[in-house]
């Protein structure tokens, strides 16, 4: 009961929850390597989407005042920050996946299967959290350089836990306080305690679903490394991009556009090192969000299509040339 009271303290409405897919912001084939170009574009697009009524030529007031690798000086223009200098951005929450960070460590040690009494699992738990929190810091820094007042929040450190890999405890009071104070919370997939098996991996997709249930954003955007959801792995030359998926009250879903012979058949694959379920989990969680009456857009990161989704342009009309997947509730 106390947890429910804490979760309802947030008073300002959420405009959008964004999932930065691990494959979109890291190089998944190279251990702990960030896709710098994509992350920079995504951060810039988030800034454009968050700030309403601002001219593109407005000076960006960077907030990363720490020393960057390869540079000898710290960039900090204190005089630029007058009382009216910080632009009030509309309210977003960012959640990111791990990509080439964390998955390797979790898979090698079996953290997702539990067993903290085993030395290897305990070591893997530590190693996984070192890796995912390192990525979280770099994403927060990238957003801060775009003038976005972002703050990293690790689910483990905030007291999130699971039971049988389902969320058992998730106090959102800190997230709500950050939003009400004008910050953009940046959460991530994390290693957490599990009431039944000791520990597990809590995926970013599951985190987003819980946030959507509790905070009711206007829309949700998943940024991925492909254009959207396909009827089969996108590397298949015959793969078809699914433009719209309808979710019904009972949780069942079907493909609306394009018309397929079997509108419920979607083949998905999961990389060997992925401990969170890959695209299969993403579709399942997106469908659960859509059941709440919240439109979900799955779209390729760092493209004109992703900018349209982030900015909310698609909520009133989806142009024929927009490439991505819309998942929405139908009564």
Short mmCIF file of C-alpha atoms in Angstrom, two decimals:
data_model
loop_
_atom_site.label_atom_id
_atom_site.label_comp_id
_atom_site.label_asym_id
_atom_site.label_seq_id
_atom_site.Cartn_x
_atom_site.Cartn_y
_atom_site.Cartn_z
CA UNK A 1 0.00 0.00 0.00
CA UNK A 2 2.82 2.38 0.86
CA UNK A 3 4.42 1.66 -2.52
CA UNK A 4 1.18 2.56 -4.31
CA UNK A 5 0.99 5.85 -2.41
CA UNK A 6 4.57 6.68 -3.36
CA UNK A 7 3.97 5.91 -7.02
CA UNK A 8 1.03 8.33 -7.18
CA UNK A 9 2.93 11.34 -5.89
CA UNK A 10 3.96 12.33 -9.40
CA UNK A 11 1.62 15.12 -10.49
CA UNK A 12 2.87 16.35 -13.86
CA UNK A 13 1.72 14.33 -16.90
CA UNK A 14 4.23 12.26 -18.88
CA UNK A 15 4.34 13.00 -22.57
CA UNK A 16 6.50 10.13 -23.81
CA UNK A 17 8.52 7.15 -22.60
CA UNK A 18 11.40 6.32 -24.95
CA UNK A 19 13.26 3.02 -25.18
CA UNK A 20 16.76 3.30 -26.64
CA UNK A 21 17.39 -0.17 -27.97
CA UNK A 22 20.78 -1.61 -27.11
CA UNK A 23 21.39 -2.61 -30.73
CA UNK A 24 20.69 0.96 -31.86
CA UNK A 25 23.10 2.77 -29.52
CA UNK A 26 25.89 0.20 -29.22
CA UNK A 27 27.81 -2.01 -31.62
CA UNK A 28 26.43 -5.38 -30.54
CA UNK A 29 29.20 -7.34 -32.26
CA UNK A 30 31.93 -5.48 -30.32
CA UNK A 31 32.11 -5.80 -26.55
CA UNK A 32 31.24 -2.56 -24.74
CA UNK A 33 31.45 -0.33 -27.80
CA UNK A 34 29.03 2.59 -28.17
CA UNK A 35 27.67 3.59 -31.57
CA UNK A 36 28.79 7.20 -31.12
CA UNK A 37 27.18 8.52 -34.30
CA UNK A 38 23.77 7.03 -33.56
CA UNK A 39 23.85 8.14 -29.93
CA UNK A 40 24.67 11.70 -30.95
CA UNK A 41 21.83 11.82 -33.49
CA UNK A 42 19.36 10.22 -31.06
CA UNK A 43 20.32 12.72 -28.35
CA UNK A 44 19.84 15.62 -30.76
CA UNK A 45 16.45 14.30 -31.88
CA UNK A 46 15.35 13.85 -28.29
CA UNK A 47 16.24 17.46 -27.61
CA UNK A 48 14.21 18.60 -30.61
CA UNK A 49 11.25 16.49 -29.51
CA UNK A 50 11.42 17.50 -25.85
CA UNK A 51 11.74 21.25 -26.26
CA UNK A 52 8.58 22.88 -27.53
CA UNK A 53 8.57 26.17 -29.40
CA UNK A 54 12.33 26.53 -29.56
CA UNK A 55 14.23 27.72 -32.62
CA UNK A 56 16.71 25.18 -34.07
CA UNK A 57 19.38 27.88 -33.90
CA UNK A 58 18.98 28.34 -30.13
CA UNK A 59 22.31 27.85 -28.36
CA UNK A 60 22.69 24.47 -26.67
CA UNK A 61 23.76 24.83 -23.04
CA UNK A 62 25.81 21.72 -22.38
CA UNK A 63 25.61 20.14 -18.92
CA UNK A 64 28.48 17.67 -19.10
CA UNK A 65 31.13 19.54 -17.17
CA UNK A 66 33.41 16.55 -16.67
CA UNK A 67 36.61 15.85 -18.54
CA UNK A 68 36.05 13.90 -21.74
CA UNK A 69 38.43 11.27 -23.03
CA UNK A 70 41.12 12.79 -25.24
CA UNK A 71 40.54 16.35 -24.03
CA UNK A 72 42.56 18.31 -21.52
CA UNK A 73 39.93 20.87 -20.50
CA UNK A 74 36.48 20.83 -18.95
CA UNK A 75 33.82 22.74 -20.90
CA UNK A 76 31.69 24.92 -18.65
CA UNK A 77 30.21 28.31 -19.57
CA UNK A 78 28.78 29.42 -16.24
CA UNK A 79 27.76 32.87 -17.48
CA UNK A 80 25.34 31.34 -20.01
CA UNK A 81 23.16 29.93 -17.27
CA UNK A 82 20.95 32.82 -16.26
CA UNK A 83 17.65 32.29 -14.50
CA UNK A 84 15.75 31.95 -17.78
CA UNK A 85 18.46 30.07 -19.62
CA UNK A 86 17.24 26.54 -18.81
CA UNK A 87 14.48 25.72 -21.25
CA UNK A 88 11.57 23.80 -19.75
CA UNK A 89 11.34 20.59 -21.74
CA UNK A 90 8.15 18.57 -22.01
CA UNK A 91 8.17 15.50 -19.80
CA UNK A 92 9.94 12.43 -21.10
CA UNK A 93 11.41 9.29 -19.51
CA UNK A 94 14.27 7.46 -21.21
CA UNK A 95 15.00 3.77 -20.73
CA UNK A 96 17.86 2.08 -22.55
CA UNK A 97 18.90 -1.47 -23.26
CA UNK A 98 22.37 -2.89 -22.74
CA UNK A 99 23.41 -3.93 -26.24
CA UNK A 100 27.06 -4.94 -26.11
CA UNK A 101 27.19 -3.89 -22.44
CA UNK A 102 26.05 -6.28 -19.73
CA UNK A 103 24.65 -9.11 -21.87
CA UNK A 104 28.03 -10.81 -22.26
CA UNK A 105 28.73 -10.71 -18.52
CA UNK A 106 25.23 -11.91 -17.62
CA UNK A 107 25.28 -14.73 -20.15
CA UNK A 108 28.75 -15.99 -19.15
CA UNK A 109 27.84 -16.11 -15.47
CA UNK A 110 24.18 -17.12 -15.72
CA UNK A 111 22.92 -14.17 -13.66
CA UNK A 112 19.54 -14.32 -15.40
CA UNK A 113 19.06 -17.88 -14.10
CA UNK A 114 19.72 -16.94 -10.47
CA UNK A 115 21.88 -18.62 -7.84
CA UNK A 116 23.67 -15.90 -5.89
CA UNK A 117 25.15 -18.58 -3.62
CA UNK A 118 27.41 -19.55 -6.53
CA UNK A 119 30.66 -17.55 -6.75
CA UNK A 120 30.46 -17.23 -10.55
CA UNK A 121 26.91 -15.84 -10.44
CA UNK A 122 27.80 -13.37 -7.69
CA UNK A 123 30.84 -12.19 -9.66
CA UNK A 124 28.71 -11.95 -12.81
CA UNK A 125 26.11 -9.88 -10.96
CA UNK A 126 28.83 -7.36 -10.04
CA UNK A 127 30.36 -7.42 -13.53
CA UNK A 128 26.99 -6.97 -15.23
CA UNK A 129 26.10 -3.95 -13.10
CA UNK A 130 29.51 -2.35 -13.70
CA UNK A 131 28.95 -2.69 -17.44
CA UNK A 132 25.33 -1.46 -17.65
CA UNK A 133 25.91 1.47 -15.30
CA UNK A 134 28.95 2.50 -17.35
CA UNK A 135 26.72 2.65 -20.44
CA UNK A 136 24.06 4.54 -18.50
CA UNK A 137 26.61 7.21 -17.56
CA UNK A 138 27.68 7.65 -21.19
CA UNK A 139 24.08 8.04 -22.34
CA UNK A 140 23.36 10.58 -19.62
CA UNK A 141 26.49 12.48 -20.69
CA UNK A 142 25.41 12.44 -24.34
CA UNK A 143 22.00 13.83 -23.41
CA UNK A 144 23.58 16.41 -21.09
CA UNK A 145 25.79 17.65 -23.93
CA UNK A 146 22.55 18.38 -25.81
CA UNK A 147 21.31 20.50 -22.93
CA UNK A 148 18.93 17.84 -21.61
CA UNK A 149 18.81 17.83 -17.81
CA UNK A 150 19.04 14.06 -17.48
CA UNK A 151 19.78 11.95 -14.41
CA UNK A 152 20.73 8.29 -14.42
CA UNK A 153 18.66 5.93 -12.27
CA UNK A 154 19.57 2.27 -11.79
CA UNK A 155 16.62 -0.01 -10.93
CA UNK A 156 18.79 -2.02 -8.50
CA UNK A 157 19.86 1.10 -6.60
CA UNK A 158 16.26 2.37 -6.54
CA UNK A 159 15.09 -0.83 -4.87
CA UNK A 160 13.45 -2.56 -7.85
CA UNK A 161 13.21 -6.34 -7.50
CA UNK A 162 11.44 -9.30 -9.11
CA UNK A 163 9.84 -12.60 -8.17
CA UNK A 164 9.96 -15.34 -10.78
CA UNK A 165 11.39 -12.64 -13.09
CA UNK A 166 8.20 -10.51 -12.80
CA UNK A 167 8.41 -7.10 -11.11
CA UNK A 168 7.68 -7.48 -7.40
CA UNK A 169 8.76 -4.08 -6.11
CA UNK A 170 9.33 -0.84 -7.98
CA UNK A 171 9.17 2.39 -6.00
CA UNK A 172 8.63 5.18 -8.53
CA UNK A 173 8.70 8.02 -6.03
CA UNK A 174 12.27 9.01 -7.01
CA UNK A 175 11.36 8.92 -10.72
CA UNK A 176 8.28 11.06 -10.05
CA UNK A 177 10.26 13.52 -7.94
CA UNK A 178 12.85 13.89 -10.70
CA UNK A 179 10.15 14.59 -13.30
CA UNK A 180 8.39 17.13 -11.11
CA UNK A 181 11.76 18.81 -10.53
CA UNK A 182 12.35 19.22 -14.28
CA UNK A 183 14.74 16.31 -14.88
CA UNK A 184 14.62 13.53 -17.46
CA UNK A 185 15.08 10.16 -15.69
CA UNK A 186 17.30 7.73 -17.60
CA UNK A 187 16.76 4.12 -16.49
CA UNK A 188 18.25 0.93 -17.89
CA UNK A 189 18.04 -2.85 -17.93
CA UNK A 190 19.76 -4.08 -14.78
CA UNK A 191 20.73 -7.03 -12.63
CA UNK A 192 18.34 -7.14 -9.65
CA UNK A 193 17.38 -9.35 -6.73
CA UNK A 194 14.70 -11.97 -7.38
CA UNK A 195 12.56 -13.33 -4.54
CA UNK A 196 12.52 -16.90 -5.89
CA UNK A 197 15.84 -17.48 -7.65
CA UNK A 198 18.03 -14.92 -5.89
CA UNK A 199 18.75 -12.66 -8.86
CA UNK A 200 17.90 -12.10 -12.50
CA UNK A 201 18.09 -9.56 -15.33
CA UNK A 202 15.30 -6.98 -15.48
CA UNK A 203 14.97 -5.91 -19.11
CA UNK A 204 14.39 -2.36 -20.27
CA UNK A 205 11.25 -3.49 -22.12
CA UNK A 206 9.68 -4.78 -18.89
CA UNK A 207 10.67 -1.55 -17.12
CA UNK A 208 8.92 0.50 -19.80
CA UNK A 209 5.73 -1.53 -19.48
CA UNK A 210 5.67 -0.97 -15.71
CA UNK A 211 6.34 2.76 -16.12
CA UNK A 212 3.57 3.01 -18.71
CA UNK A 213 1.09 1.21 -16.41
CA UNK A 214 1.84 3.52 -13.50
CA UNK A 215 2.51 6.88 -15.17
CA UNK A 216 0.23 6.71 -18.25
CA UNK A 217 2.31 8.55 -20.91
CA UNK A 218 0.63 9.91 -24.02
CA UNK A 219 2.68 7.58 -26.24
CA UNK A 220 5.71 5.25 -26.17
CA UNK A 221 8.54 5.01 -28.70
CA UNK A 222 10.92 2.06 -29.13
CA UNK A 223 14.07 3.05 -31.05
CA UNK A 224 15.69 0.02 -32.67
CA UNK A 225 18.36 -0.86 -35.23
CA UNK A 226 15.76 -1.86 -37.85
CA UNK A 227 12.77 -0.05 -39.35
CA UNK A 228 10.23 -1.81 -37.15
CA UNK A 229 8.63 -5.22 -36.67
CA UNK A 230 8.88 -7.68 -39.54
CA UNK A 231 6.99 -10.89 -40.21
CA UNK A 232 10.34 -12.70 -40.09
CA UNK A 233 13.98 -11.77 -39.31
CA UNK A 234 14.73 -8.59 -41.31
CA UNK A 235 17.87 -10.16 -42.80
CA UNK A 236 15.55 -12.41 -44.79
CA UNK A 237 15.14 -10.81 -48.26
CA UNK A 238 11.44 -11.70 -48.18
CA UNK A 239 10.82 -10.02 -44.83
CA UNK A 240 7.81 -7.68 -44.76
CA UNK A 241 7.66 -4.59 -42.54
CA UNK A 242 4.48 -4.64 -40.45
CA UNK A 243 3.04 -1.12 -40.52
CA UNK A 244 0.25 -1.53 -37.96
CA UNK A 245 -0.60 -4.12 -35.31
CA UNK A 246 -3.95 -4.08 -33.51
CA UNK A 247 -4.20 -5.30 -29.90
CA UNK A 248 -7.54 -6.39 -28.47
CA UNK A 249 -8.84 -6.35 -24.89
CA UNK A 250 -7.95 -10.02 -24.35
CA UNK A 251 -4.32 -9.31 -25.27
CA UNK A 252 -4.47 -11.07 -28.64
CA UNK A 253 -3.12 -9.10 -31.57
CA UNK A 254 -3.19 -9.18 -35.34
CA UNK A 255 -1.47 -7.41 -38.21
CA UNK A 256 -3.64 -4.71 -39.81
CA UNK A 257 -1.18 -3.38 -42.40
CA UNK A 258 -0.13 -4.97 -44.65
CA UNK A 259 -2.67 -7.76 -44.97
CA UNK A 260 -0.95 -11.12 -44.42
CA UNK A 261 -2.20 -14.67 -44.93
CA UNK A 262 -1.53 -15.42 -41.26
CA UNK A 263 -1.87 -12.10 -39.49
CA UNK A 264 -0.67 -13.47 -36.13
CA UNK A 265 2.50 -15.19 -37.31
CA UNK A 266 5.68 -13.25 -36.66
CA UNK A 267 9.01 -15.09 -36.55
CA UNK A 268 11.62 -13.66 -34.20
CA UNK A 269 15.18 -14.60 -33.31
CA UNK A 270 17.22 -13.96 -30.17
CA UNK A 271 20.99 -13.51 -30.20
CA UNK A 272 22.91 -16.14 -28.22
CA UNK A 273 24.18 -13.56 -25.73
CA UNK A 274 20.83 -11.80 -25.23
CA UNK A 275 19.38 -12.68 -21.82
CA UNK A 276 16.25 -10.52 -22.12
CA UNK A 277 14.27 -12.09 -24.96
CA UNK A 278 15.09 -9.79 -27.90
CA UNK A 279 12.32 -8.74 -30.31
CA UNK A 280 9.92 -11.36 -28.93
CA UNK A 281 9.90 -9.64 -25.53
CA UNK A 282 9.63 -6.23 -27.20
CA UNK A 283 6.47 -7.19 -29.10
CA UNK A 284 4.89 -8.76 -26.02
CA UNK A 285 5.60 -5.76 -23.80
CA UNK A 286 4.51 -3.30 -26.51
CA UNK A 287 1.19 -5.14 -26.87
CA UNK A 288 0.61 -4.94 -23.10
CA UNK A 289 1.25 -1.19 -23.22
CA UNK A 290 -1.13 -0.78 -26.16
CA UNK A 291 -3.87 -2.53 -24.13
CA UNK A 292 -3.72 0.50 -21.82
CA UNK A 293 -4.83 2.70 -24.70
CA UNK A 294 -1.29 4.04 -25.26
CA UNK A 295 0.01 4.04 -28.83
CA UNK A 296 3.42 2.40 -29.28
CA UNK A 297 5.78 3.20 -32.16
CA UNK A 298 8.67 0.89 -33.04
CA UNK A 299 11.03 2.66 -35.41
CA UNK A 300 14.64 2.80 -36.53
CA UNK A 301 16.78 5.14 -34.43
CA UNK A 302 18.56 8.19 -35.85
CA UNK A 303 16.24 8.57 -38.85
CA UNK A 304 13.66 11.11 -39.95
CA UNK A 305 11.04 8.48 -39.08
CA UNK A 306 12.22 8.31 -35.46
CA UNK A 307 12.13 12.10 -35.11
CA UNK A 308 8.51 12.14 -36.27
CA UNK A 309 7.61 9.49 -33.70
CA UNK A 310 9.47 11.18 -30.84
CA UNK A 311 7.94 14.59 -31.53
CA UNK A 312 4.39 13.22 -31.48
CA UNK A 313 3.66 14.16 -35.09
CA UNK A 314 2.23 10.70 -35.82
CA UNK A 315 -0.49 10.85 -33.18
CA UNK A 316 -2.91 12.73 -35.42
CA UNK A 317 -1.88 11.32 -38.80
CA UNK A 318 0.60 8.75 -40.07
CA UNK A 319 1.81 9.62 -43.58
CA UNK A 320 2.11 6.86 -46.15
CA UNK A 321 5.88 7.34 -46.43
CA UNK A 322 6.51 6.87 -42.69
CA UNK A 323 8.44 3.67 -42.04
CA UNK A 324 7.92 1.98 -38.72
CA UNK A 325 5.41 -0.13 -36.80
CA UNK A 326 2.44 1.28 -34.89
CA UNK A 327 0.96 -0.93 -32.18
CA UNK A 328 -2.39 0.33 -30.88
CA UNK A 329 -5.45 -0.81 -28.98
CA UNK A 330 -8.71 -1.53 -30.80
CA UNK A 331 -11.99 -2.12 -29.00
#
